[in-house]
Coordinates of C-alpha atoms in Angstrom, one line a residue:
M644 CA 0.0 0.0 0.0
S645 CA 1.5 3.4 -1.0
S646 CA 1.8 6.3 1.4
N647 CA -1.0 8.2 -0.4
S648 CA -3.3 5.2 -0.1
L649 CA -2.4 4.8 3.6
D650 CA -3.1 8.5 4.2
R651 CA -6.4 8.3 2.4
W652 CA -7.6 5.3 4.3
S653 CA -6.0 5.9 7.6
A654 CA -8.8 8.0 9.2
P655 CA -11.7 5.7 8.0
A656 CA -9.8 2.6 9.1
S657 CA -9.0 4.1 12.6
L658 CA -12.6 5.3 13.1
T659 CA -13.9 1.9 12.1
A660 CA -11.5 0.2 14.5
G661 CA -12.6 2.4 17.3
G662 CA -16.3 1.8 16.6
L663 CA -15.9 -2.0 16.3
W664 CA -13.9 -2.1 19.5
L665 CA -16.6 -0.2 21.4
L666 CA -19.3 -2.5 20.0
I667 CA -17.4 -5.5 21.2
W668 CA -17.0 -3.8 24.6
L669 CA -20.7 -3.2 24.8
H670 CA -21.5 -6.8 23.9
Q671 CA -19.1 -8.1 26.5
R672 CA -20.5 -5.9 29.2
A673 CA -24.0 -7.4 28.5
A674 CA -22.7 -11.0 28.1
H675 CA -20.0 -11.2 30.8
G676 CA -21.5 -8.7 33.2
L677 CA -20.1 -5.6 34.9
T678 CA -18.1 -7.4 37.6
A679 CA -15.3 -9.9 37.6
L680 CA -17.9 -12.7 37.9
N681 CA -18.7 -14.1 34.5
E682 CA -22.5 -14.1 34.3
R683 CA -22.4 -16.5 31.2
R684 CA -25.1 -14.8 29.2
L685 CA -25.7 -15.0 25.5
L686 CA -26.4 -11.9 23.4
L687 CA -27.4 -12.4 19.8
G688 CA -26.4 -16.0 20.3
L689 CA -22.8 -15.1 21.2
T690 CA -20.8 -15.4 24.4
W691 CA -18.4 -12.6 25.4
M692 CA -15.6 -14.9 24.2
D693 CA -17.3 -15.0 20.8
S694 CA -17.3 -11.3 20.5
A695 CA -13.6 -11.2 21.6
K696 CA -12.8 -13.3 18.5
F697 CA -13.6 -10.2 16.4
L698 CA -11.0 -8.1 18.2
V699 CA -8.5 -9.0 15.4
L700 CA -10.5 -6.7 13.0
P701 CA -10.0 -3.4 14.9
L702 CA -6.4 -4.4 15.6
L703 CA -5.8 -4.9 11.9
L704 CA -7.7 -1.7 11.0
V705 CA -5.8 0.5 13.5
S706 CA -2.5 -0.7 12.0
V707 CA -3.5 1.3 8.9
G708 CA -3.7 4.5 10.9
L709 CA -0.5 3.8 12.8
A710 CA 1.3 3.0 9.5
S711 CA 0.1 6.3 8.1
L712 CA 1.7 8.1 11.0
C713 CA 5.1 6.6 10.0
F714 CA 4.9 8.4 6.6
R715 CA 4.2 11.7 8.2
R716 CA 7.9 12.0 9.0
K717 CA 10.1 11.7 5.9
H718 CA 13.2 11.8 8.0
A719 CA 12.3 10.2 11.3
G720 CA 15.0 10.1 14.0
L721 CA 16.3 6.9 15.6
L722 CA 13.8 7.1 18.4
G723 CA 10.9 7.4 15.9
S724 CA 12.1 4.7 13.6
A725 CA 12.7 2.3 16.5
G726 CA 9.4 3.2 18.1
A727 CA 7.5 2.6 14.9
A728 CA 9.2 -0.8 14.4
V729 CA 8.5 -1.9 18.0
T730 CA 4.9 -0.7 17.7
G731 CA 4.4 -2.7 14.5
V732 CA 5.9 -5.9 16.0
G733 CA 3.9 -5.4 19.2
L734 CA 0.7 -4.9 17.3
A735 CA 1.3 -8.0 15.1
L736 CA 2.0 -10.2 18.1
L737 CA -1.0 -8.7 20.0
T738 CA -3.2 -9.7 17.0
L739 CA -1.8 -13.2 17.0
G740 CA -2.2 -13.5 20.7
V741 CA -5.9 -12.5 20.5
A742 CA -6.5 -15.1 17.8
L743 CA -4.9 -17.8 19.8
E744 CA -6.6 -16.7 23.0
F745 CA -10.2 -16.7 21.7
W746 CA -10.6 -18.6 18.4
S747 CA -10.3 -22.0 20.0
F748 CA -13.6 -21.6 22.0
P749 CA -16.8 -23.1 20.5
W750 CA -19.3 -20.6 19.2
G751 CA -22.3 -19.7 21.3
S752 CA -21.2 -22.0 24.2
Y753 CA -19.7 -21.7 27.7
A754 CA -19.0 -25.5 27.7
V755 CA -15.2 -24.9 27.7
A756 CA -14.1 -22.8 30.7
F757 CA -11.5 -20.1 30.0
E758 CA -9.2 -21.6 32.6
D759 CA -9.4 -25.1 30.9
A760 CA -8.4 -24.0 27.4
E761 CA -4.6 -24.5 26.9
L762 CA -4.4 -22.5 23.7
A763 CA -6.3 -19.7 25.3
R764 CA -3.7 -19.6 28.1
V765 CA -0.8 -19.5 25.7
G766 CA -2.5 -16.8 23.6
G767 CA -3.4 -14.8 26.7
M768 CA 0.3 -14.8 27.8
L769 CA 1.4 -13.7 24.3
Q770 CA -1.3 -11.1 24.2
A771 CA -0.4 -9.6 27.6
L772 CA 3.3 -9.5 26.8
A773 CA 2.7 -8.1 23.3
S774 CA 0.5 -5.3 24.7
L775 CA 3.5 -4.1 26.8
V776 CA 5.7 -4.2 23.7
F777 CA 3.0 -2.3 21.8
A778 CA 2.7 0.3 24.5
A779 CA 6.4 0.8 24.8
G780 CA 6.7 1.2 21.1
L781 CA 3.9 3.8 21.1
V782 CA 5.8 5.8 23.8
A783 CA 8.9 6.2 21.6
F784 CA 6.9 6.6 18.4
T785 CA 4.6 9.3 19.7
I786 CA 7.4 11.2 21.4
D787 CA 9.0 11.5 18.0
L788 CA 5.7 12.6 16.4
V789 CA 5.1 15.2 19.2
R790 CA 8.6 16.6 18.6
A791 CA 7.9 16.9 14.9
R792 CA 4.5 18.6 15.7
E793 CA 2.6 15.8 13.9
L794 CA 0.7 14.9 17.1
A795 CA -0.4 16.8 20.1
V796 CA 0.9 15.7 23.5
W797 CA -2.6 14.9 24.8
A798 CA -3.4 12.7 21.7
A799 CA -0.1 10.9 22.2
A800 CA -0.9 10.2 25.8
V801 CA -4.3 8.8 24.9
L802 CA -2.8 6.6 22.2
V803 CA -0.2 5.2 24.7
L804 CA -2.9 4.6 27.3
G805 CA -5.1 2.9 24.7
G806 CA -2.2 0.6 23.8
L807 CA -1.4 -0.2 27.4
T808 CA -5.1 -1.1 28.2
T809 CA -5.0 -3.9 25.6
F810 CA -3.1 -5.8 28.4
F811 CA -6.4 -7.2 29.9
L812 CA -8.9 -8.4 27.4
T813 CA -11.1 -10.7 29.5
P814 CA -13.3 -8.7 29.0
V815 CA -12.0 -5.7 27.1
N816 CA -11.6 -2.1 28.3
A817 CA -13.3 0.7 26.4
L818 CA -10.2 2.9 26.3
P819 CA -8.5 1.3 23.3
G820 CA -11.7 2.0 21.3
V821 CA -11.7 5.6 22.4
A822 CA -8.0 5.9 21.5
W823 CA -8.6 4.5 18.0
L824 CA -11.5 6.9 17.4
L825 CA -9.3 9.8 18.5
L826 CA -6.6 8.7 16.1
G827 CA -9.1 8.6 13.3
I828 CA -10.4 12.1 14.2
V829 CA -6.8 13.4 14.3
L830 CA -5.9 11.9 11.0
W831 CA -9.2 13.1 9.4
R832 CA -8.7 16.7 10.6
R833 CA -5.1 16.9 9.8
P834 CA -4.1 15.2 6.5
S835 CA -0.5 14.5 5.9
R836 CA 1.7 17.4 4.8
N837 CA 3.4 15.0 2.5
R838 CA 0.3 14.3 0.5
P839 CA 0.7 15.8 -3.0
R840 CA -1.9 18.5 -3.8
R841 CA -4.2 18.2 -6.7
T842 CA -3.8 20.8 -9.4

């Protein structure tokens, strides 16, 4: 995907990622319940673990927005380049961890307990570690973007907090969805200065 295509699709992809994440969050609140006790309800025939299977979609979509930020600096410093690379690796591992953590559960059933699923435990450990790598990468990446005046300090803080709160996904937190929506709004309101103008 070219930098122009990334820039064009970055805002819609990030906004969609945020919206999907928040829909999953709402479903899980209804199916799991509001406390640590799993209330084992079905909503639209789906368990909260079923809706968690769809988390890979917003994670893939937000990668478009984050990749677009990479192209906003033609000459990124060492901090920015390293931060972008760590962010990308962390997000890829996070997506893989989520798939391993939730895709092994049968649809529409609580017959397999979360604690009894070996693949879910492995995926959960990978997902938790990857979220820390993802957040650490975002810290370095967004510091570089703030220095280059491509991102406001408050927006960078929300993005980092959104990345960090992907650590616990059983059930999910709403903050990553808010962070992805914010990223989409920022990208929408401030197109890349590197995008060629139409004549």
